[in-house]
């Protein structure tokens, strides 16, 4: 009998549902929230309200596209955390109600583990290319920057992580500071393609081990731009492409320096990236180049699986389900990784 998993993702501002059958993706539906652009960042209360409006039609559409009835589902995988508590509460509550009504089990998923396993989603008509275990995953998103050693689909070891801001926060905050818009990552990536990455230099942190820090480089850019605007009020307008190119290169250098160090220390040559920032064209190009130079086998997720989506939750839930894991109905969502 086939194992059919419904995945539900609601950790931030995207409501998503996906259906996976024996590891193969049947559907993946995402409803995004444009309301946050006016505020330069996600407003938690607005996000949770939008999830309430979107979750029923999104799940219904995912089932319809998959050609699967609710009665055929084996289990419901849902994001327990980390993320925005109100948003997570919507997804968790919906999963509980559906679990009770269908009398099928729930399986909770760590949102970050979903990103790490996004590359294991199989699609009809596409070659199956997956890393071998163990592999290293550079996990980079708006709230997290980590180097994770993945020993199996359910065995993860964090080798290094940010001690302050994540790289996605650095992109967003600096884009907002320069008046370039939100979300900052795609904006800076687009402008960086037109600029000179060697034009400006930014101080890089010296953090021991494999941990990251992005607070200092963010402050460095802030003071640099402030001082230049004092000399020329139109400094950003005249130089935004070069600023973005130089800033993006500095961030990628920081990420790659530690990833290279981790690969050397562990001897692992299977390398992947995951999370929203893994859609950055500069980072994707750099990791492939380093892979050729260093003999790595590199695996890049498809763009549609880099941002928050339920397909990654469904595939992670699928592995938890196969391992016999089940989640009780009294489970509560958690906003922080430390509470998972």
mmCIF file of C-alpha atoms in Angstrom:
data_model
loop_
_atom_site.group_PDB
_atom_site.id
_atom_site.type_symbol
_atom_site.label_atom_id
_atom_site.label_comp_id
_atom_site.label_asym_id
_atom_site.label_seq_id
_atom_site.Cartn_x
_atom_site.Cartn_y
_atom_site.Cartn_z
ATOM 1 C CA UNK A 1 0.000 0.000 0.000
ATOM 2 C CA UNK A 2 1.327 3.439 -0.921
ATOM 3 C CA UNK A 3 2.352 5.940 1.738
ATOM 4 C CA UNK A 4 0.708 9.260 0.893
ATOM 5 C CA UNK A 5 1.748 12.246 3.000
ATOM 6 C CA UNK A 6 0.099 15.662 3.124
ATOM 7 C CA UNK A 7 2.634 18.347 4.074
ATOM 8 C CA UNK A 8 1.628 21.670 5.644
ATOM 9 C CA UNK A 9 4.017 24.620 5.947
ATOM 10 C CA UNK A 10 3.070 27.852 7.750
ATOM 11 C CA UNK A 11 6.193 28.986 9.585
ATOM 12 C CA UNK A 12 6.353 32.526 8.229
ATOM 13 C CA UNK A 13 4.361 34.319 5.517
ATOM 14 C CA UNK A 14 3.755 31.562 2.954
ATOM 15 C CA UNK A 15 0.890 29.107 3.333
ATOM 16 C CA UNK A 16 1.787 25.901 1.526
ATOM 17 C CA UNK A 17 0.452 22.363 1.147
ATOM 18 C CA UNK A 18 1.961 19.458 -0.768
ATOM 19 C CA UNK A 19 1.185 15.804 -1.403
ATOM 20 C CA UNK A 20 3.900 13.145 -1.680
ATOM 21 C CA UNK A 21 3.348 9.501 -2.599
ATOM 22 C CA UNK A 22 6.168 7.105 -1.715
ATOM 23 C CA UNK A 23 8.621 10.014 -1.914
ATOM 24 C CA UNK A 24 7.336 11.332 -5.261
ATOM 25 C CA UNK A 25 5.831 14.810 -5.422
ATOM 26 C CA UNK A 26 2.249 14.958 -6.692
ATOM 27 C CA UNK A 27 1.502 18.606 -5.900
ATOM 28 C CA UNK A 28 2.971 21.647 -4.163
ATOM 29 C CA UNK A 29 0.761 24.722 -3.705
ATOM 30 C CA UNK A 30 1.956 28.020 -2.193
ATOM 31 C CA UNK A 31 -0.030 31.145 -1.314
ATOM 32 C CA UNK A 32 2.266 34.125 -0.722
ATOM 33 C CA UNK A 33 1.437 37.288 1.213
ATOM 34 C CA UNK A 34 2.265 40.572 -0.525
ATOM 35 C CA UNK A 35 0.884 42.700 2.314
ATOM 36 C CA UNK A 36 4.238 42.705 4.129
ATOM 37 C CA UNK A 37 6.131 44.592 1.407
ATOM 38 C CA UNK A 38 4.582 47.869 2.532
ATOM 39 C CA UNK A 39 6.145 47.399 5.986
ATOM 40 C CA UNK A 40 9.623 46.317 4.886
ATOM 41 C CA UNK A 41 9.326 43.005 6.708
ATOM 42 C CA UNK A 42 6.883 40.346 7.873
ATOM 43 C CA UNK A 43 4.227 41.567 10.333
ATOM 44 C CA UNK A 44 3.417 38.512 12.508
ATOM 45 C CA UNK A 45 -0.232 39.373 13.205
ATOM 46 C CA UNK A 46 -0.983 39.990 9.532
ATOM 47 C CA UNK A 47 0.796 36.761 8.600
ATOM 48 C CA UNK A 48 -1.248 34.593 10.978
ATOM 49 C CA UNK A 49 -4.509 36.149 9.772
ATOM 50 C CA UNK A 50 -3.585 35.452 6.165
ATOM 51 C CA UNK A 51 -2.754 31.832 7.035
ATOM 52 C CA UNK A 52 -6.244 31.438 8.494
ATOM 53 C CA UNK A 53 -7.744 32.635 5.216
ATOM 54 C CA UNK A 54 -5.453 30.609 2.965
ATOM 55 C CA UNK A 55 -4.975 27.221 4.578
ATOM 56 C CA UNK A 56 -8.289 25.570 3.628
ATOM 57 C CA UNK A 57 -8.203 26.551 -0.076
ATOM 58 C CA UNK A 58 -4.477 25.759 -0.327
ATOM 59 C CA UNK A 59 -4.888 22.247 1.117
ATOM 60 C CA UNK A 60 -7.943 21.642 -1.053
ATOM 61 C CA UNK A 61 -6.030 22.718 -4.148
ATOM 62 C CA UNK A 62 -3.048 20.520 -3.268
ATOM 63 C CA UNK A 63 -5.267 17.459 -2.931
ATOM 64 C CA UNK A 64 -7.097 18.279 -6.170
ATOM 65 C CA UNK A 65 -3.885 18.721 -8.175
ATOM 66 C CA UNK A 66 -2.513 15.484 -6.753
ATOM 67 C CA UNK A 67 -5.674 13.608 -7.661
ATOM 68 C CA UNK A 68 -5.862 12.336 -4.100
ATOM 69 C CA UNK A 69 -8.836 12.339 -1.764
ATOM 70 C CA UNK A 70 -8.445 13.137 1.918
ATOM 71 C CA UNK A 71 -9.455 9.577 2.734
ATOM 72 C CA UNK A 72 -6.404 8.213 0.900
ATOM 73 C CA UNK A 73 -3.885 10.061 3.080
ATOM 74 C CA UNK A 74 -1.586 8.016 5.303
ATOM 75 C CA UNK A 75 -0.441 10.877 7.532
ATOM 76 C CA UNK A 76 -0.181 14.651 7.874
ATOM 77 C CA UNK A 77 3.258 16.242 8.187
ATOM 78 C CA UNK A 78 3.324 19.779 9.564
ATOM 79 C CA UNK A 79 5.894 22.374 10.553
ATOM 80 C CA UNK A 80 6.098 22.588 14.324
ATOM 81 C CA UNK A 81 8.860 25.223 14.317
ATOM 82 C CA UNK A 82 10.952 27.257 14.365
ATOM 83 C CA UNK A 83 9.103 30.274 12.999
ATOM 84 C CA UNK A 84 6.438 32.847 13.864
ATOM 85 C CA UNK A 85 4.354 31.410 16.685
ATOM 86 C CA UNK A 86 1.002 32.693 15.423
ATOM 87 C CA UNK A 87 1.640 31.375 11.924
ATOM 88 C CA UNK A 88 2.784 27.994 13.233
ATOM 89 C CA UNK A 89 -0.291 27.778 15.434
ATOM 90 C CA UNK A 90 -2.556 27.975 12.372
ATOM 91 C CA UNK A 91 -0.801 25.110 10.597
ATOM 92 C CA UNK A 92 -0.525 22.984 13.732
ATOM 93 C CA UNK A 93 -4.191 23.468 14.651
ATOM 94 C CA UNK A 94 -5.314 22.610 11.125
ATOM 95 C CA UNK A 95 -3.181 19.463 11.121
ATOM 96 C CA UNK A 96 -4.684 18.381 14.457
ATOM 97 C CA UNK A 97 -8.248 18.923 13.254
ATOM 98 C CA UNK A 98 -7.627 17.021 10.019
ATOM 99 C CA UNK A 99 -5.886 14.226 11.898
ATOM 100 C CA UNK A 100 -8.880 13.789 14.190
ATOM 101 C CA UNK A 101 -11.451 13.970 11.401
ATOM 102 C CA UNK A 102 -9.625 11.444 9.186
ATOM 103 C CA UNK A 103 -8.316 9.296 12.060
ATOM 104 C CA UNK A 104 -4.776 9.325 10.676
ATOM 105 C CA UNK A 105 -1.506 10.200 12.448
ATOM 106 C CA UNK A 106 0.373 13.487 12.504
ATOM 107 C CA UNK A 107 4.134 13.824 12.096
ATOM 108 C CA UNK A 108 5.852 17.008 13.227
ATOM 109 C CA UNK A 109 8.747 18.401 11.198
ATOM 110 C CA UNK A 110 11.543 20.787 12.058
ATOM 111 C CA UNK A 111 11.376 23.562 9.451
ATOM 112 C CA UNK A 112 15.153 23.657 9.077
ATOM 113 C CA UNK A 113 15.342 19.908 8.502
ATOM 114 C CA UNK A 114 12.813 20.393 5.730
ATOM 115 C CA UNK A 115 15.184 22.794 3.982
ATOM 116 C CA UNK A 116 18.052 20.344 4.424
ATOM 117 C CA UNK A 117 16.066 17.505 2.824
ATOM 118 C CA UNK A 118 14.482 19.559 0.030
ATOM 119 C CA UNK A 119 16.820 17.942 -2.482
ATOM 120 C CA UNK A 120 15.281 14.530 -1.772
ATOM 121 C CA UNK A 121 11.921 15.461 -3.269
ATOM 122 C CA UNK A 122 11.477 13.325 -6.394
ATOM 123 C CA UNK A 123 9.469 14.519 -9.390
ATOM 124 C CA UNK A 124 8.055 12.561 -12.285
ATOM 125 C CA UNK A 125 10.029 13.016 -15.511
ATOM 126 C CA UNK A 126 13.113 14.442 -13.787
ATOM 127 C CA UNK A 127 16.346 12.580 -12.995
ATOM 128 C CA UNK A 128 16.854 11.635 -9.370
ATOM 129 C CA UNK A 129 20.114 13.260 -8.262
ATOM 130 C CA UNK A 130 20.702 13.157 -4.522
ATOM 131 C CA UNK A 131 23.752 13.465 -2.270
ATOM 132 C CA UNK A 132 25.183 10.430 -0.557
ATOM 133 C CA UNK A 133 25.481 10.236 3.220
ATOM 134 C CA UNK A 134 27.137 11.807 5.030
ATOM 135 C CA UNK A 135 26.975 15.207 3.355
ATOM 136 C CA UNK A 136 27.396 18.822 4.379
ATOM 137 C CA UNK A 137 24.537 21.282 3.948
ATOM 138 C CA UNK A 138 25.079 25.028 3.999
ATOM 139 C CA UNK A 139 21.713 26.099 5.385
ATOM 140 C CA UNK A 140 21.107 29.790 4.730
ATOM 141 C CA UNK A 141 17.844 31.657 5.197
ATOM 142 C CA UNK A 142 16.354 34.810 6.667
ATOM 143 C CA UNK A 143 16.663 33.553 10.216
ATOM 144 C CA UNK A 144 19.341 30.872 10.122
ATOM 145 C CA UNK A 145 22.882 30.305 8.881
ATOM 146 C CA UNK A 146 24.324 26.882 9.667
ATOM 147 C CA UNK A 147 26.702 24.227 8.433
ATOM 148 C CA UNK A 148 25.041 20.884 9.067
ATOM 149 C CA UNK A 149 26.498 17.399 8.750
ATOM 150 C CA UNK A 150 23.727 15.099 7.546
ATOM 151 C CA UNK A 151 24.383 11.466 8.452
ATOM 152 C CA UNK A 152 20.951 10.189 7.376
ATOM 153 C CA UNK A 153 17.509 11.662 6.674
ATOM 154 C CA UNK A 154 16.893 11.784 10.427
ATOM 155 C CA UNK A 155 20.407 12.315 11.823
ATOM 156 C CA UNK A 156 21.727 15.907 11.770
ATOM 157 C CA UNK A 157 24.761 17.450 13.427
ATOM 158 C CA UNK A 158 25.255 21.227 13.511
ATOM 159 C CA UNK A 159 28.957 21.962 12.961
ATOM 160 C CA UNK A 160 28.663 25.749 12.933
ATOM 161 C CA UNK A 161 26.013 28.454 13.070
ATOM 162 C CA UNK A 162 25.583 32.186 13.338
ATOM 163 C CA UNK A 163 26.185 33.765 16.724
ATOM 164 C CA UNK A 164 24.089 36.839 15.847
ATOM 165 C CA UNK A 165 22.394 37.805 12.565
ATOM 166 C CA UNK A 166 21.742 35.331 9.780
ATOM 167 C CA UNK A 167 22.923 36.081 6.249
ATOM 168 C CA UNK A 168 19.333 36.576 5.077
ATOM 169 C CA UNK A 169 18.845 39.227 7.756
ATOM 170 C CA UNK A 170 21.974 40.997 6.536
ATOM 171 C CA UNK A 171 20.537 41.122 3.006
ATOM 172 C CA UNK A 172 17.123 42.333 4.175
ATOM 173 C CA UNK A 173 18.279 44.926 6.685
ATOM 174 C CA UNK A 174 20.855 46.464 4.384
ATOM 175 C CA UNK A 175 18.425 46.569 1.469
ATOM 176 C CA UNK A 176 15.941 48.357 3.686
ATOM 177 C CA UNK A 177 18.603 50.761 4.922
ATOM 178 C CA UNK A 178 19.486 51.696 1.328
ATOM 179 C CA UNK A 179 15.825 52.023 0.357
ATOM 180 C CA UNK A 180 15.971 49.151 -2.145
ATOM 181 C CA UNK A 181 12.879 47.264 -0.968
ATOM 182 C CA UNK A 182 11.851 44.007 0.685
ATOM 183 C CA UNK A 183 12.725 41.168 0.551
ATOM 184 C CA UNK A 184 16.292 42.327 0.187
ATOM 185 C CA UNK A 185 17.973 39.163 -1.070
ATOM 186 C CA UNK A 186 16.467 39.098 -4.590
ATOM 187 C CA UNK A 187 16.859 42.876 -4.979
ATOM 188 C CA UNK A 188 20.536 42.877 -4.035
ATOM 189 C CA UNK A 189 21.198 39.775 -6.155
ATOM 190 C CA UNK A 190 19.666 41.458 -9.222
ATOM 191 C CA UNK A 191 21.594 44.706 -8.769
ATOM 192 C CA UNK A 192 24.832 42.832 -7.985
ATOM 193 C CA UNK A 193 24.808 41.294 -11.459
ATOM 194 C CA UNK A 194 25.254 44.799 -12.893
ATOM 195 C CA UNK A 195 27.957 45.955 -10.469
ATOM 196 C CA UNK A 196 31.666 45.586 -9.743
ATOM 197 C CA UNK A 197 32.205 43.244 -6.768
ATOM 198 C CA UNK A 198 35.740 44.582 -6.259
ATOM 199 C CA UNK A 199 34.752 48.268 -6.075
ATOM 200 C CA UNK A 200 34.229 48.475 -2.300
ATOM 201 C CA UNK A 201 35.704 46.477 0.572
ATOM 202 C CA UNK A 202 33.908 45.547 3.782
ATOM 203 C CA UNK A 203 35.442 44.260 7.001
ATOM 204 C CA UNK A 204 34.935 40.528 7.549
ATOM 205 C CA UNK A 205 34.583 38.903 10.982
ATOM 206 C CA UNK A 206 37.177 36.608 12.503
ATOM 207 C CA UNK A 207 35.099 34.082 14.408
ATOM 208 C CA UNK A 208 36.861 30.921 15.654
ATOM 209 C CA UNK A 209 35.738 27.488 14.558
ATOM 210 C CA UNK A 210 32.901 27.072 12.095
ATOM 211 C CA UNK A 211 30.494 29.643 13.538
ATOM 212 C CA UNK A 212 29.306 32.688 11.599
ATOM 213 C CA UNK A 213 28.696 36.336 12.397
ATOM 214 C CA UNK A 214 26.992 38.856 10.127
ATOM 215 C CA UNK A 215 26.250 41.674 12.548
ATOM 216 C CA UNK A 216 29.625 43.350 12.023
ATOM 217 C CA UNK A 217 29.545 43.452 8.234
ATOM 218 C CA UNK A 218 26.009 44.837 8.379
ATOM 219 C CA UNK A 219 27.215 47.630 10.663
ATOM 220 C CA UNK A 220 30.236 48.178 8.423
ATOM 221 C CA UNK A 221 27.978 48.813 5.440
ATOM 222 C CA UNK A 222 25.737 51.104 7.482
ATOM 223 C CA UNK A 223 28.600 53.373 8.555
ATOM 224 C CA UNK A 224 30.193 53.283 5.105
ATOM 225 C CA UNK A 225 27.016 54.413 3.372
ATOM 226 C CA UNK A 226 26.317 57.032 6.037
ATOM 227 C CA UNK A 227 29.762 58.585 5.659
ATOM 228 C CA UNK A 228 29.557 58.601 1.853
ATOM 229 C CA UNK A 229 26.094 60.158 1.844
ATOM 230 C CA UNK A 230 27.474 62.954 4.018
ATOM 231 C CA UNK A 231 29.818 63.786 1.121
ATOM 232 C CA UNK A 232 27.347 63.102 -1.681
ATOM 233 C CA UNK A 233 23.593 62.815 -0.912
ATOM 234 C CA UNK A 234 23.073 60.812 -4.122
ATOM 235 C CA UNK A 235 25.833 58.301 -3.350
ATOM 236 C CA UNK A 236 23.484 55.295 -3.199
ATOM 237 C CA UNK A 237 21.710 56.261 -6.412
ATOM 238 C CA UNK A 238 24.980 56.557 -8.290
ATOM 239 C CA UNK A 239 26.629 53.440 -6.853
ATOM 240 C CA UNK A 240 23.922 50.988 -5.757
ATOM 241 C CA UNK A 241 24.978 48.296 -8.259
ATOM 242 C CA UNK A 242 28.603 48.342 -7.084
ATOM 243 C CA UNK A 243 27.578 48.513 -3.416
ATOM 244 C CA UNK A 244 25.325 45.479 -3.826
ATOM 245 C CA UNK A 245 27.915 43.532 -5.796
ATOM 246 C CA UNK A 246 30.652 44.221 -3.246
ATOM 247 C CA UNK A 247 28.409 43.553 -0.256
ATOM 248 C CA UNK A 248 27.079 40.313 -1.735
ATOM 249 C CA UNK A 249 30.595 39.104 -2.529
ATOM 250 C CA UNK A 250 31.660 39.771 1.062
ATOM 251 C CA UNK A 251 28.732 37.781 2.427
ATOM 252 C CA UNK A 252 29.404 34.877 0.062
ATOM 253 C CA UNK A 253 33.103 34.915 0.991
ATOM 254 C CA UNK A 254 32.160 34.599 4.668
ATOM 255 C CA UNK A 255 29.812 31.694 3.963
ATOM 256 C CA UNK A 256 32.212 29.836 1.714
ATOM 257 C CA UNK A 257 35.307 30.259 3.896
ATOM 258 C CA UNK A 258 33.655 28.302 6.719
ATOM 259 C CA UNK A 259 32.105 25.722 4.385
ATOM 260 C CA UNK A 260 35.517 25.030 2.831
ATOM 261 C CA UNK A 261 36.982 24.714 6.319
ATOM 262 C CA UNK A 262 34.233 22.271 7.342
ATOM 263 C CA UNK A 263 34.792 20.137 4.232
ATOM 264 C CA UNK A 264 38.520 19.962 4.993
ATOM 265 C CA UNK A 265 37.989 19.068 8.650
ATOM 266 C CA UNK A 266 35.446 16.323 7.953
ATOM 267 C CA UNK A 267 36.816 15.048 4.655
ATOM 268 C CA UNK A 268 33.283 15.145 3.251
ATOM 269 C CA UNK A 269 32.950 15.975 -0.452
ATOM 270 C CA UNK A 270 29.173 15.710 -0.809
ATOM 271 C CA UNK A 271 28.000 19.311 -0.504
ATOM 272 C CA UNK A 272 24.523 20.872 -0.694
ATOM 273 C CA UNK A 273 22.880 24.194 0.092
ATOM 274 C CA UNK A 274 19.371 24.930 1.314
ATOM 275 C CA UNK A 275 17.112 27.716 2.523
ATOM 276 C CA UNK A 276 15.902 30.929 0.926
ATOM 277 C CA UNK A 277 19.359 32.401 0.368
ATOM 278 C CA UNK A 278 20.334 29.296 -1.615
ATOM 279 C CA UNK A 279 18.420 30.929 -4.483
ATOM 280 C CA UNK A 280 21.107 33.637 -4.665
ATOM 281 C CA UNK A 281 22.787 33.371 -8.065
ATOM 282 C CA UNK A 282 26.170 34.502 -6.779
ATOM 283 C CA UNK A 283 26.208 31.861 -4.050
ATOM 284 C CA UNK A 284 25.058 29.125 -6.430
ATOM 285 C CA UNK A 285 27.778 30.010 -8.933
ATOM 286 C CA UNK A 286 30.449 30.183 -6.250
ATOM 287 C CA UNK A 287 29.607 26.825 -4.670
ATOM 288 C CA UNK A 288 29.726 25.113 -8.065
ATOM 289 C CA UNK A 289 33.078 26.760 -8.849
ATOM 290 C CA UNK A 290 34.531 25.720 -5.488
ATOM 291 C CA UNK A 291 33.195 22.225 -6.065
ATOM 292 C CA UNK A 292 35.059 21.906 -9.352
ATOM 293 C CA UNK A 293 38.220 23.277 -7.787
ATOM 294 C CA UNK A 294 38.094 21.045 -4.708
ATOM 295 C CA UNK A 295 36.623 17.842 -6.100
ATOM 296 C CA UNK A 296 33.252 18.194 -4.392
ATOM 297 C CA UNK A 297 30.017 16.662 -5.593
ATOM 298 C CA UNK A 298 27.686 19.674 -5.337
ATOM 299 C CA UNK A 299 23.892 19.573 -5.320
ATOM 300 C CA UNK A 300 21.765 22.687 -5.768
ATOM 301 C CA UNK A 301 18.042 22.653 -4.955
ATOM 302 C CA UNK A 302 15.619 23.794 -7.612
ATOM 303 C CA UNK A 303 14.597 27.417 -7.154
ATOM 304 C CA UNK A 304 11.031 26.420 -6.261
ATOM 305 C CA UNK A 305 12.335 24.374 -3.326
ATOM 306 C CA UNK A 306 14.633 27.074 -1.911
ATOM 307 C CA UNK A 307 11.905 29.222 -0.346
ATOM 308 C CA UNK A 308 9.452 27.975 2.268
ATOM 309 C CA UNK A 309 7.301 25.228 0.742
ATOM 310 C CA UNK A 310 5.331 22.200 1.880
ATOM 311 C CA UNK A 311 7.104 19.738 -0.430
ATOM 312 C CA UNK A 312 10.156 19.828 1.833
ATOM 313 C CA UNK A 313 7.942 19.357 4.903
ATOM 314 C CA UNK A 314 6.185 16.423 3.261
ATOM 315 C CA UNK A 315 9.429 14.650 2.325
ATOM 316 C CA UNK A 316 10.874 15.160 5.811
ATOM 317 C CA UNK A 317 7.610 13.941 7.301
ATOM 318 C CA UNK A 318 7.706 10.933 4.993
ATOM 319 C CA UNK A 319 11.030 9.808 6.499
ATOM 320 C CA UNK A 320 9.755 10.379 10.034
ATOM 321 C CA UNK A 321 6.623 8.382 9.186
ATOM 322 C CA UNK A 322 8.631 5.469 7.775
ATOM 323 C CA UNK A 323 10.693 5.452 10.983
ATOM 324 C CA UNK A 324 7.497 4.902 12.970
ATOM 325 C CA UNK A 325 7.396 8.360 14.533
ATOM 326 C CA UNK A 326 3.997 9.806 15.467
ATOM 327 C CA UNK A 327 3.103 13.125 17.084
ATOM 328 C CA UNK A 328 0.521 13.366 19.910
ATOM 329 C CA UNK A 329 -2.418 15.754 19.642
ATOM 330 C CA UNK A 330 -1.258 17.813 22.631
ATOM 331 C CA UNK A 331 1.845 19.039 20.778
ATOM 332 C CA UNK A 332 2.412 22.801 20.729
ATOM 333 C CA UNK A 333 4.305 24.826 18.105
ATOM 334 C CA UNK A 334 7.633 26.413 19.065
ATOM 335 C CA UNK A 335 9.139 29.614 17.737
ATOM 336 C CA UNK A 336 12.787 28.880 18.538
ATOM 337 C CA UNK A 337 15.093 26.093 17.461
ATOM 338 C CA UNK A 338 16.233 25.637 21.069
ATOM 339 C CA UNK A 339 12.687 24.708 22.123
ATOM 340 C CA UNK A 340 12.159 22.030 19.466
#
